[in-house]
mmCIF file of N, CA and C and ligand atoms in Angstrom:
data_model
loop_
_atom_site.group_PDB
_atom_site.id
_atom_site.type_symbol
_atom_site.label_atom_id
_atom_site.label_comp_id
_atom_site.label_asym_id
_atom_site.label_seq_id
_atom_site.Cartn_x
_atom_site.Cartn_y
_atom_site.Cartn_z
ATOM 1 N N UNK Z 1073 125.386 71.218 89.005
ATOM 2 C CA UNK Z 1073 126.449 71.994 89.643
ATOM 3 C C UNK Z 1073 125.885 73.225 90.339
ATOM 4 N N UNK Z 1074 126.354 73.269 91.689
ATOM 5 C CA UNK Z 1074 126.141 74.517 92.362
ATOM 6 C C UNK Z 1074 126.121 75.989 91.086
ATOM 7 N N UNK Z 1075 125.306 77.073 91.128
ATOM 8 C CA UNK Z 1075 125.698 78.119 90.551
ATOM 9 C C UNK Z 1075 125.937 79.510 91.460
ATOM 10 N N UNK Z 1076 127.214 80.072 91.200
ATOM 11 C CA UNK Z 1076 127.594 81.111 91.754
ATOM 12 C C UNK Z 1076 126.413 81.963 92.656
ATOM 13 N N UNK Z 1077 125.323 82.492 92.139
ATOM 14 C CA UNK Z 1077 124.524 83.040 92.906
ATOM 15 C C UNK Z 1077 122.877 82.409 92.491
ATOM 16 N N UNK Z 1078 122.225 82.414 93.789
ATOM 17 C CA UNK Z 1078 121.268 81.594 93.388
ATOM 18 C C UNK Z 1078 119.886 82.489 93.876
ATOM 19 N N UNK Z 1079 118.616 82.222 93.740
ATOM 20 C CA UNK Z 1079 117.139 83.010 93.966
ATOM 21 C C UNK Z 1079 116.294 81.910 94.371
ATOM 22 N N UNK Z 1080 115.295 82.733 94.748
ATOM 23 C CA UNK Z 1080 114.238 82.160 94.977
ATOM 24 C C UNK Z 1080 112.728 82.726 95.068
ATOM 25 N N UNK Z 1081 111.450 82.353 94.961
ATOM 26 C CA UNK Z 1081 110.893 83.204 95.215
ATOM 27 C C UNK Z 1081 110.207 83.000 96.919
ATOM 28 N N UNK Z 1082 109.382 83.588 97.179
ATOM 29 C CA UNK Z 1082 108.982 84.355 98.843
ATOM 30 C C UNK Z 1082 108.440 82.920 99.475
ATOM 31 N N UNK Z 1083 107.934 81.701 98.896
ATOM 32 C CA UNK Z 1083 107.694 80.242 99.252
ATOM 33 C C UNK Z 1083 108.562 78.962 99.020
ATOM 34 N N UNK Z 1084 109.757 79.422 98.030
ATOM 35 C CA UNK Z 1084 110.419 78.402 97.435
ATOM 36 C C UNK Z 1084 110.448 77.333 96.584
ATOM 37 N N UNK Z 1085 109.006 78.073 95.961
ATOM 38 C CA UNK Z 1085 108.889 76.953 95.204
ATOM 39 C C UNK Z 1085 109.650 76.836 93.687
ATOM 40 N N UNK Z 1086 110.231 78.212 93.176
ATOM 41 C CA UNK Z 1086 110.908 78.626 92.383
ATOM 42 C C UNK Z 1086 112.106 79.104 92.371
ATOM 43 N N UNK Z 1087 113.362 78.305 92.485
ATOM 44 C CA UNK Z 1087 114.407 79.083 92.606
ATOM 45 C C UNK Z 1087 115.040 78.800 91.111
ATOM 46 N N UNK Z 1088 116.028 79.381 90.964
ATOM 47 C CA UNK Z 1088 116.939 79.709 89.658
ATOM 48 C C UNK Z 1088 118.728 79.952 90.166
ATOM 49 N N UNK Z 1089 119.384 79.819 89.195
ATOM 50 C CA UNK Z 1089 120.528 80.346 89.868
ATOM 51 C C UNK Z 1089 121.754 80.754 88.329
ATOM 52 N N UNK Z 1090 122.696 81.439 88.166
ATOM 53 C CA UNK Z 1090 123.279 81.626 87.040
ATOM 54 C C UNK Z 1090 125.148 82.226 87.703
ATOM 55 N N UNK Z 1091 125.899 82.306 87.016
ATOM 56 C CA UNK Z 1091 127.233 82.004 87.159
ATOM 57 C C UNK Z 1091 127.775 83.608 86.907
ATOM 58 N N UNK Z 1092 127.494 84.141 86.356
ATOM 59 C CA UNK Z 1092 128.147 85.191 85.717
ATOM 60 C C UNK Z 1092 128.289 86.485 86.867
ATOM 61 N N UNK Z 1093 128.447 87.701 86.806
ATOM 62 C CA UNK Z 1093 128.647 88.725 87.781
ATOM 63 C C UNK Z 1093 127.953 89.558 86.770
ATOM 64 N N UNK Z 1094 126.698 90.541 87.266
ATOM 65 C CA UNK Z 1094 126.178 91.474 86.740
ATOM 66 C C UNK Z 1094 126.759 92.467 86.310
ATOM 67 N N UNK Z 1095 126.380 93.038 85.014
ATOM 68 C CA UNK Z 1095 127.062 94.677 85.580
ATOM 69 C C UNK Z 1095 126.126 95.350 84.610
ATOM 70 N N UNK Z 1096 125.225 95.561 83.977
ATOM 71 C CA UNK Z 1096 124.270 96.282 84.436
ATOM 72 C C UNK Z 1096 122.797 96.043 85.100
ATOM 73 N N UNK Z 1097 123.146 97.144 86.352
ATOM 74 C CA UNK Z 1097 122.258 96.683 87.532
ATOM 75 C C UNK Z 1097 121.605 98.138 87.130
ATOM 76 N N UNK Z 1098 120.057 98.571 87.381
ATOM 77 C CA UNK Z 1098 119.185 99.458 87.268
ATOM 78 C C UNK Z 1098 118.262 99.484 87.918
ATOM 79 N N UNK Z 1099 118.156 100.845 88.892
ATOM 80 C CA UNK Z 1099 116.947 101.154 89.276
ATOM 81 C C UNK Z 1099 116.348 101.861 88.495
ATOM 82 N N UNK Z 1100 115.105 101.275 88.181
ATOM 83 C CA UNK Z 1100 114.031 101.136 87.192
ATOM 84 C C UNK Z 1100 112.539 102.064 87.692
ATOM 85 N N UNK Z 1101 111.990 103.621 87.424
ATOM 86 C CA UNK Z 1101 111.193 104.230 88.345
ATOM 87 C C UNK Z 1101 109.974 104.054 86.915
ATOM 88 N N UNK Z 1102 110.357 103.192 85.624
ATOM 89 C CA UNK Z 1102 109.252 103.141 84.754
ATOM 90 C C UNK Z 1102 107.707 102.399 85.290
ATOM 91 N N UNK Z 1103 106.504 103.321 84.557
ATOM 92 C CA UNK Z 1103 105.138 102.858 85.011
ATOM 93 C C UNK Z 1103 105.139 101.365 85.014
ATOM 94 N N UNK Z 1104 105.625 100.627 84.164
ATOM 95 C CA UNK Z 1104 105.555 99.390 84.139
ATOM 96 C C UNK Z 1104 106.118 98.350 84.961
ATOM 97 N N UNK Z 1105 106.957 98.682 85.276
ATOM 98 C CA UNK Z 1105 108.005 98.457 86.855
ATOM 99 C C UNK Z 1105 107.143 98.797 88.044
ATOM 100 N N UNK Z 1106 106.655 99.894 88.264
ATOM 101 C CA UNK Z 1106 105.676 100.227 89.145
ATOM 102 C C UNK Z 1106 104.517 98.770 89.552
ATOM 103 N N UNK Z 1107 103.761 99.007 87.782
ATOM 104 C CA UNK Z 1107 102.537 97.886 87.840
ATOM 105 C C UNK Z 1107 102.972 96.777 88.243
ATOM 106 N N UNK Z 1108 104.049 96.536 87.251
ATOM 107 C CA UNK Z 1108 104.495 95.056 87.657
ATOM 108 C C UNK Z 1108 104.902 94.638 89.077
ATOM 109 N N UNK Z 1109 105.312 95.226 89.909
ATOM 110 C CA UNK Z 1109 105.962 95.432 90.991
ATOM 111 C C UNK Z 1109 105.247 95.123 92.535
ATOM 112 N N UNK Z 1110 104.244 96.558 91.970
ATOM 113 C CA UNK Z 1110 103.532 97.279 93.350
ATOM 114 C C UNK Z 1110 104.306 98.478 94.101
ATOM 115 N N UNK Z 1111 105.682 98.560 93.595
ATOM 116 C CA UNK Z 1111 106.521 99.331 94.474
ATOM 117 C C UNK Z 1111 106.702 100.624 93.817
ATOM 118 N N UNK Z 1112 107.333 101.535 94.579
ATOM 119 C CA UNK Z 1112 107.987 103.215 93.571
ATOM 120 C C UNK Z 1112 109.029 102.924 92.378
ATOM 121 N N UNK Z 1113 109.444 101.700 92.471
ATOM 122 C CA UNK Z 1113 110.366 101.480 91.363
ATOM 123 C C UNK Z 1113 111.163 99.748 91.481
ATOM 124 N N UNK Z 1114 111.960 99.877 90.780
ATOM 125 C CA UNK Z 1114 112.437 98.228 90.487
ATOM 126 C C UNK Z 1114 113.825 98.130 90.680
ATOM 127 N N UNK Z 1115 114.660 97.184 91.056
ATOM 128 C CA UNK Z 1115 115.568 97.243 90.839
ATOM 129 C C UNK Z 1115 115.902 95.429 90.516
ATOM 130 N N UNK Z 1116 116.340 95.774 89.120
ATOM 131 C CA UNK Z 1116 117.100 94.103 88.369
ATOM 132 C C UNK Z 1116 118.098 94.475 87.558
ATOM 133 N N UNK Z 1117 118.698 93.340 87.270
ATOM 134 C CA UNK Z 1117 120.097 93.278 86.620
ATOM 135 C C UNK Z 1117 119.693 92.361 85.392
ATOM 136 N N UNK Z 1118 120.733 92.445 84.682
ATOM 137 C CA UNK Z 1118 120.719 91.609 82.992
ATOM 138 C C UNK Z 1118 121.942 90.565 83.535
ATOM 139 N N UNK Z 1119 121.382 89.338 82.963
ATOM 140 C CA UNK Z 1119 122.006 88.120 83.211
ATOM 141 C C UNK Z 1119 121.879 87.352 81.191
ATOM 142 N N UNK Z 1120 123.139 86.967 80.796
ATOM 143 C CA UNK Z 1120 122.707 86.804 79.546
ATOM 144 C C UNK Z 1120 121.978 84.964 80.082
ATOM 145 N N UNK Z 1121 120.414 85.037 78.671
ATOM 146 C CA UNK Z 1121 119.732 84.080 79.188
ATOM 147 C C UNK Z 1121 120.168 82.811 79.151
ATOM 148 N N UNK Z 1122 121.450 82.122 78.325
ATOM 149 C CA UNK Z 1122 122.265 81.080 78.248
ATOM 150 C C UNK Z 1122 122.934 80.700 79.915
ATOM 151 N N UNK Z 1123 122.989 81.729 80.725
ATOM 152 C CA UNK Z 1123 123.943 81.266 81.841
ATOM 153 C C UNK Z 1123 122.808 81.293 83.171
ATOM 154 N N UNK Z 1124 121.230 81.689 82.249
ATOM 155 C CA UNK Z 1124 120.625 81.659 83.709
ATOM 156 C C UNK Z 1124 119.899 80.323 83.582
ATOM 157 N N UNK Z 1125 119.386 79.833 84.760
ATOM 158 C CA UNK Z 1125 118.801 78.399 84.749
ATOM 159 C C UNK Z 1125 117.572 78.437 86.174
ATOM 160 N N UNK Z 1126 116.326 77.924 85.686
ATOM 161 C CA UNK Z 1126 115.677 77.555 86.498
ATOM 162 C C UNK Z 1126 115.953 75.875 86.965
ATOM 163 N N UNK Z 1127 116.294 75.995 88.466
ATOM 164 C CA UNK Z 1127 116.258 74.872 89.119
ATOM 165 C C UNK Z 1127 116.000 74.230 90.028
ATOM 166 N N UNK Z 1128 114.571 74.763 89.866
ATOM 167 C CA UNK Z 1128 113.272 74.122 90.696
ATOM 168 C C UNK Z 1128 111.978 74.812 90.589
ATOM 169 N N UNK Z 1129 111.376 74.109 90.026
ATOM 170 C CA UNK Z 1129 109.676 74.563 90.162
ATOM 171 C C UNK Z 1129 109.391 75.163 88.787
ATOM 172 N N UNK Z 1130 108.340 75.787 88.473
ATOM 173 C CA UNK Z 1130 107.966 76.628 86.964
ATOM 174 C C UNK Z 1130 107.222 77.588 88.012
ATOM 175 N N UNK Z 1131 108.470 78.288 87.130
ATOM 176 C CA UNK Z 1131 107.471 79.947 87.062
ATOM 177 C C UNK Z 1131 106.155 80.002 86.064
ATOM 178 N N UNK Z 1132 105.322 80.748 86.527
ATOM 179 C CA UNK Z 1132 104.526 81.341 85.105
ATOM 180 C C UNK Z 1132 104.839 82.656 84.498
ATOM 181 N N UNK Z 1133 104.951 82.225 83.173
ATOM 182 C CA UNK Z 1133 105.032 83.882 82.522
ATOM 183 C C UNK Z 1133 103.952 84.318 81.934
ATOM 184 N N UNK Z 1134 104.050 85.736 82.071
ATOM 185 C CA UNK Z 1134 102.773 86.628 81.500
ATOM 186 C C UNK Z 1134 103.566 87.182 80.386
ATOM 187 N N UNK Z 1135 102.480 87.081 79.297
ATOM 188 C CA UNK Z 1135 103.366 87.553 78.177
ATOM 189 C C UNK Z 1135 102.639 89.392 78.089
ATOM 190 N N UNK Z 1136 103.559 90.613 78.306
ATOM 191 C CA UNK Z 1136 103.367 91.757 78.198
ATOM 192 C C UNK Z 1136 104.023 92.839 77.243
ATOM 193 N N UNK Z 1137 103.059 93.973 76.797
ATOM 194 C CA UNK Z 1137 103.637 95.146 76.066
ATOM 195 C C UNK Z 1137 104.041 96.009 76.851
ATOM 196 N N UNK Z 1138 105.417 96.547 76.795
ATOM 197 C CA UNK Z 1138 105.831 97.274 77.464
ATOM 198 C C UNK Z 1138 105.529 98.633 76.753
ATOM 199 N N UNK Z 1139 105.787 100.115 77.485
ATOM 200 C CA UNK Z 1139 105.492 100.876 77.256
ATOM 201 C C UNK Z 1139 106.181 101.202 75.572
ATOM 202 N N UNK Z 1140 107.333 100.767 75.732
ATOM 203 C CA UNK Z 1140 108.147 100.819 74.639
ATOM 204 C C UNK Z 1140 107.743 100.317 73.514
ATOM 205 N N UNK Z 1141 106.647 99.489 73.445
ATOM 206 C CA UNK Z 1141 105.985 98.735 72.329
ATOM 207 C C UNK Z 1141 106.754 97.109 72.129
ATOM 208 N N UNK Z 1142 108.066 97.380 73.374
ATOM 209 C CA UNK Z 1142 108.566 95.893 73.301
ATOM 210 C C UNK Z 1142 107.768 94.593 73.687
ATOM 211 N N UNK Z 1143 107.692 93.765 73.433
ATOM 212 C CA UNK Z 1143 107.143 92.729 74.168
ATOM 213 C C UNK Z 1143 108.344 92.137 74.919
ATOM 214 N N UNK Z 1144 108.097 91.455 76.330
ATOM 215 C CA UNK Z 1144 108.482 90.654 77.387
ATOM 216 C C UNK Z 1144 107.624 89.856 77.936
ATOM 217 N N UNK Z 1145 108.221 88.479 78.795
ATOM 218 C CA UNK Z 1145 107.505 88.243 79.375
ATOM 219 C C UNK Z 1145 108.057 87.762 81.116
ATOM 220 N N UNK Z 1146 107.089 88.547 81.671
ATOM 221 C CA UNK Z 1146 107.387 88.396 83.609
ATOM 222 C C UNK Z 1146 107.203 87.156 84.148
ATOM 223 N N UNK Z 1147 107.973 86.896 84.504
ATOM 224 C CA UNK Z 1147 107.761 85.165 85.655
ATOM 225 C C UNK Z 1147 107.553 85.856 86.586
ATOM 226 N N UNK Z 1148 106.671 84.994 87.267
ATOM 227 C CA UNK Z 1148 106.309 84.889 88.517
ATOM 228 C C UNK Z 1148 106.163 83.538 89.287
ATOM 229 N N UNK Z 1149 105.858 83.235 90.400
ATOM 230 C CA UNK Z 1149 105.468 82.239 91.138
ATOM 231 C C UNK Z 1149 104.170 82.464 90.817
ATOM 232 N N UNK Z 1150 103.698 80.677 90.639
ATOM 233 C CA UNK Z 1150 102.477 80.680 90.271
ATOM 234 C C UNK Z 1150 101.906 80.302 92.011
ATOM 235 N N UNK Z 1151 102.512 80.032 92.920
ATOM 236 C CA UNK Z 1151 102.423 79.875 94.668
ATOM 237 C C UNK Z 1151 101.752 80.743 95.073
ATOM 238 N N UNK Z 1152 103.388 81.410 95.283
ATOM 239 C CA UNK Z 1152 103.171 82.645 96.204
ATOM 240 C C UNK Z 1152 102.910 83.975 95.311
ATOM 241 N N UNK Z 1153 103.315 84.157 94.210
ATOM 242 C CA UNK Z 1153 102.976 85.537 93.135
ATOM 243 C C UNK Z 1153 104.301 86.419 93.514
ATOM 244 N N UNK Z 1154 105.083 85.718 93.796
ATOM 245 C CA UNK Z 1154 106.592 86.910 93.407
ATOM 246 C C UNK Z 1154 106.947 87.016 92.504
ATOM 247 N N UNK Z 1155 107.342 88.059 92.154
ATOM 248 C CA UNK Z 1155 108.103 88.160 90.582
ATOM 249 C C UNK Z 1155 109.611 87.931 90.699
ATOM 250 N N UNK Z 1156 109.907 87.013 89.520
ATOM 251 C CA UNK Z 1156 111.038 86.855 89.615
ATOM 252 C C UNK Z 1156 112.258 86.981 88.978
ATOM 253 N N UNK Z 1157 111.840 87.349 87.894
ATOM 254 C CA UNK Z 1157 112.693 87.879 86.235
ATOM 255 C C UNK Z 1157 111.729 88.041 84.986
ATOM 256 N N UNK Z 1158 112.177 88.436 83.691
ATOM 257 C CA UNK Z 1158 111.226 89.284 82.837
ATOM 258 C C UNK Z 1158 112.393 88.430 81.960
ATOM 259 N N UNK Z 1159 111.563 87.193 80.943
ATOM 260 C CA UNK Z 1159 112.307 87.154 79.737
ATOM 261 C C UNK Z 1159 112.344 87.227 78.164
ATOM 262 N N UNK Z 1160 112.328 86.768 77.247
ATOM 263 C CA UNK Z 1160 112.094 87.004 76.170
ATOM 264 C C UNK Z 1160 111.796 88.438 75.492
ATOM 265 N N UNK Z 1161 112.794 89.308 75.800
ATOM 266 C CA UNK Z 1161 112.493 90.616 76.271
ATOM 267 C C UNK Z 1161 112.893 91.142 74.265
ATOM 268 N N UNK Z 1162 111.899 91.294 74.291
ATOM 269 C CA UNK Z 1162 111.755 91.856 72.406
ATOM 270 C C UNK Z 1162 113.279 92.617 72.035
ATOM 271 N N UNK Z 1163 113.361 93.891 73.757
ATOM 272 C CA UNK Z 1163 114.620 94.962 73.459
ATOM 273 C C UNK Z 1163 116.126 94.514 73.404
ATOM 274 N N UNK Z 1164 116.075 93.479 74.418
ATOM 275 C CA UNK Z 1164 117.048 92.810 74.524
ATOM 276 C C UNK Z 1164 117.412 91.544 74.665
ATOM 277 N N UNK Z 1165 117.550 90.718 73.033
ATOM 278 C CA UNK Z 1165 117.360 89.815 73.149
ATOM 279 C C UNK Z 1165 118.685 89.113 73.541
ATOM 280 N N UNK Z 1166 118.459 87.751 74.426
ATOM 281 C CA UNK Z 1166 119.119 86.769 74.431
ATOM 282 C C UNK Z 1166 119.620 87.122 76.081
ATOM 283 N N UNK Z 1167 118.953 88.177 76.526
ATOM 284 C CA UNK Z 1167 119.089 88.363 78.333
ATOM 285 C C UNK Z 1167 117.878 87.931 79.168
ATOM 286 N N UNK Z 1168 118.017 88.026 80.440
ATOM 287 C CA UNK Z 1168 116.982 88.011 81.181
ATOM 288 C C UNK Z 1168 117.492 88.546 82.416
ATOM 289 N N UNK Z 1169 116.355 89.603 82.852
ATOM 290 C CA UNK Z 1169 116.649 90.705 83.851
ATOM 291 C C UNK Z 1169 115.668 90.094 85.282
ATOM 292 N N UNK Z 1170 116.757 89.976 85.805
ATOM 293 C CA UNK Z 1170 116.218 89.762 87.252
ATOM 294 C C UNK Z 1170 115.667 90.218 88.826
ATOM 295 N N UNK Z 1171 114.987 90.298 88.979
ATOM 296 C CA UNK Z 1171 114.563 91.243 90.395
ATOM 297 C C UNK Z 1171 115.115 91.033 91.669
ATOM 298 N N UNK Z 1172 116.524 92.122 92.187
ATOM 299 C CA UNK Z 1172 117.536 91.871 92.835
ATOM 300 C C UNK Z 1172 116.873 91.466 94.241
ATOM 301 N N UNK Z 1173 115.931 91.420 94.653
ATOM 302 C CA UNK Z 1173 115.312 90.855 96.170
ATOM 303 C C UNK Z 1173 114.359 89.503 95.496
ATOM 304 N N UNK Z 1174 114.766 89.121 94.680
ATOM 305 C CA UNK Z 1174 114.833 87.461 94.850
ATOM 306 C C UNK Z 1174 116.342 86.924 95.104
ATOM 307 N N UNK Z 1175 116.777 87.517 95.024
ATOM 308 C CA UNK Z 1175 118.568 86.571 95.213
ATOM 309 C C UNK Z 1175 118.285 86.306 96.767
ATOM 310 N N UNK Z 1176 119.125 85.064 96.948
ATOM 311 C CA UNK Z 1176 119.780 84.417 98.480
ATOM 312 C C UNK Z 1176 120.142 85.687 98.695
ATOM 313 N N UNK Z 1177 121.422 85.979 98.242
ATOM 314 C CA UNK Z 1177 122.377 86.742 98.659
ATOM 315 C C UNK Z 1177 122.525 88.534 97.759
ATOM 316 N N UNK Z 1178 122.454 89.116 97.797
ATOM 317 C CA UNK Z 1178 122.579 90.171 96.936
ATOM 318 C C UNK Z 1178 124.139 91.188 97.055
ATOM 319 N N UNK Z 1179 124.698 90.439 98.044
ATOM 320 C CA UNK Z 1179 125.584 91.222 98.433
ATOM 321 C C UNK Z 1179 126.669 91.410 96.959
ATOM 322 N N UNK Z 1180 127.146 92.666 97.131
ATOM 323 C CA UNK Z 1180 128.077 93.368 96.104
ATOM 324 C C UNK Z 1180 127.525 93.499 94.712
ATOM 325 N N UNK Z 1181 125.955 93.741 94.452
ATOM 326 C CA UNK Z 1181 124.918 93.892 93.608
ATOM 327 C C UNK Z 1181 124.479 95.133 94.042
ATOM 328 N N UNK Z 1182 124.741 95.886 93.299
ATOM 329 C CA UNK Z 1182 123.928 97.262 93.673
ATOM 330 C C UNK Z 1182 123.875 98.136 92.404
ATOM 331 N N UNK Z 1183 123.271 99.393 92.230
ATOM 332 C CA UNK Z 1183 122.330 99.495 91.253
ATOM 333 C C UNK Z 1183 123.744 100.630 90.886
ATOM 334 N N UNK Z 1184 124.117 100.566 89.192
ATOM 335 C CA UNK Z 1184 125.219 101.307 88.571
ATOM 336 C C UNK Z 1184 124.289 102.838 87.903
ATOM 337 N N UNK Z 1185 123.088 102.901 87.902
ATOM 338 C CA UNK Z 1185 122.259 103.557 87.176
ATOM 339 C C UNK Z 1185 120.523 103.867 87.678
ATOM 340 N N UNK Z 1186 120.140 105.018 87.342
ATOM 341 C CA UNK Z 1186 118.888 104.999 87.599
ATOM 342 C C UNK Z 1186 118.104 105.727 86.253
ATOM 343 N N UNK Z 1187 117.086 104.878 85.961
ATOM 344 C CA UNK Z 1187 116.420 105.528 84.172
ATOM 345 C C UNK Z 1187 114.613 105.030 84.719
ATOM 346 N N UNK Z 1188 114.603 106.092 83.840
ATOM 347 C CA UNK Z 1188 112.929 106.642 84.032
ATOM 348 C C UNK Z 1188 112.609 107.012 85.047
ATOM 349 N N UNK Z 1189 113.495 108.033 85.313
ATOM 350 C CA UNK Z 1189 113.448 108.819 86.456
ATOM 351 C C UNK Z 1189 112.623 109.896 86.416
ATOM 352 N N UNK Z 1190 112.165 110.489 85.333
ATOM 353 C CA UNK Z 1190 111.075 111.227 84.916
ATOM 354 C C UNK Z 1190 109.573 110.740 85.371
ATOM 355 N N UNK Z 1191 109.509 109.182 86.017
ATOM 356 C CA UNK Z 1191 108.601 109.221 86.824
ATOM 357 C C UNK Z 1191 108.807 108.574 88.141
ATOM 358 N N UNK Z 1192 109.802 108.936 88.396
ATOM 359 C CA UNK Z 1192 110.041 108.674 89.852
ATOM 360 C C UNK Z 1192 109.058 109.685 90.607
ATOM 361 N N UNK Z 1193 108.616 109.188 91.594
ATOM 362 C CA UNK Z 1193 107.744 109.733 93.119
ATOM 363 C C UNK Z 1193 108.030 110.926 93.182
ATOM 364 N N UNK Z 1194 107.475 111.949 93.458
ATOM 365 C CA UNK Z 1194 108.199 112.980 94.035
ATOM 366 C C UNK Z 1194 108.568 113.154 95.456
ATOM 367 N N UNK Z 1195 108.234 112.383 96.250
ATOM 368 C CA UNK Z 1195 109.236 112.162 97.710
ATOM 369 C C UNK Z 1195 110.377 110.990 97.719
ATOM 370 N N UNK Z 1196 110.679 110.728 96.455
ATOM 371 C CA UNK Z 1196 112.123 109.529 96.723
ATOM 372 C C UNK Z 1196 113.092 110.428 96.005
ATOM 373 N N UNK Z 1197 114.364 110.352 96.477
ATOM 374 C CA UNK Z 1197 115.499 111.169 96.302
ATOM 375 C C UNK Z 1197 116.217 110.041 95.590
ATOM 376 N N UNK Z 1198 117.317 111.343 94.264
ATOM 377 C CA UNK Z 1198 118.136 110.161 93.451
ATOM 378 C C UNK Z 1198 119.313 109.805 94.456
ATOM 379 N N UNK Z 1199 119.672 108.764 93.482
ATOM 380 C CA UNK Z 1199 120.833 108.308 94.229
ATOM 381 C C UNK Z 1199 122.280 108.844 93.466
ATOM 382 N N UNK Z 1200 123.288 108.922 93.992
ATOM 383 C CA UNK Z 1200 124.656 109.437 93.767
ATOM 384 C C UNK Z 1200 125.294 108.493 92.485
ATOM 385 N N UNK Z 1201 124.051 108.441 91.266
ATOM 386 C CA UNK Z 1201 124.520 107.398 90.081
ATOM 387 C C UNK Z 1201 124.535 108.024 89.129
ATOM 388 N N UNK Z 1202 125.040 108.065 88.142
ATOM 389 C CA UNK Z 1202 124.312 108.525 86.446
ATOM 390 C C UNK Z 1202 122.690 108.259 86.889
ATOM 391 N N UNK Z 1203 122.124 109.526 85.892
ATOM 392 C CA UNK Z 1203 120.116 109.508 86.023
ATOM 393 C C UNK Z 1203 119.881 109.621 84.839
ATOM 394 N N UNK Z 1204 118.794 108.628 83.955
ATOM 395 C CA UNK Z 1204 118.559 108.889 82.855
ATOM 396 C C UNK Z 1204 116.963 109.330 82.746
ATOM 397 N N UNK Z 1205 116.637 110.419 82.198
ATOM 398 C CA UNK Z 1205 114.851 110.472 82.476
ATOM 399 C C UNK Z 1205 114.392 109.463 81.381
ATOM 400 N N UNK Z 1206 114.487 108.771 80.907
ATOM 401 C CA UNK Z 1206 114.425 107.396 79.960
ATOM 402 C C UNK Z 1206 115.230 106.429 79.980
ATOM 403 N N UNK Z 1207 114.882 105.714 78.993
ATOM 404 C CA UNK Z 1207 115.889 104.371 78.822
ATOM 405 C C UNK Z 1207 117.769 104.817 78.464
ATOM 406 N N UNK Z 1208 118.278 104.360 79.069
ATOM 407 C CA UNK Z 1208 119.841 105.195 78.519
ATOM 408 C C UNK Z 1208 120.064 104.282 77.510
ATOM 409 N N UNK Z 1209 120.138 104.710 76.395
ATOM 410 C CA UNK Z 1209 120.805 105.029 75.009
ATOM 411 C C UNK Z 1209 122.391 104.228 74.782
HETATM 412 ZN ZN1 ZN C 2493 106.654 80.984 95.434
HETATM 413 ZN ZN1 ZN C 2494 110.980 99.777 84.392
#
């Protein structure tokens, strides 16, 4: 069955797709988001992991310690090397957080929050959201 919103990564060899409507979406300015990334910060949403589905291709996951001492682990395209969601996430189990520029479509997805803002850039400006200088609580 078609699913409500669907991804992919930057070659196609990995797409996924899940049913539900996000709602917490986060821009993410933590070091590990950074590494993982390449970018000043992240922005993904929590999808609980029952409603998300890979349906097509295998990602590879890297299994990682987060700063938090949590363990997760990052998919990526083993292709092209996009990242494409972070699962088995020690903090929060039974989700999987997705990286909002893999979606087809992203429209009416936008970020409710910004945390670990304590290392955000010092030339990127916050945005008009709740700011947490850590994980919000
Ligand atoms: Zn790919
Ligand atoms: Zn982060």
């Amino acid at each position: 069955m078609e699913k409500k919103h669907t991804g992919q990564c930057a070659c196609g060899n990995v797409q996924f797709g899940f049913d539900g409507d996000p709602d917490f979406i986060a821009d993410c300015y933590c070091k590990d988001c950074q590494k993982a990334g390449g970018g000043a910060m992240a922005t993904f949403f929590a999808i609980p992991a029952d409603d998300f589905t890979v349906t097509s291709g295998k990602p590879r996951a890297f299994h990682y310690t987060a700063n938090s001492g949590n363990g997760l682990d990052r998919n990526f395209c083993p292709e092209c090397g996009a990242r494409l969601f972070t699962s088995n996430l020690e903090g929060f189990p039974g989700m999987v957080f997705v990286t909002i520029g893999s979606l087809d479509n992203a429209a009416g997805i936008a970020p409710k929050l910004e945390m670990f803002t304590s290392r955000r850039l010092p030339w990127l400006h916050a945005l008009d959201l709740p700011q947490f200088p850590q994980m919000p609580s």
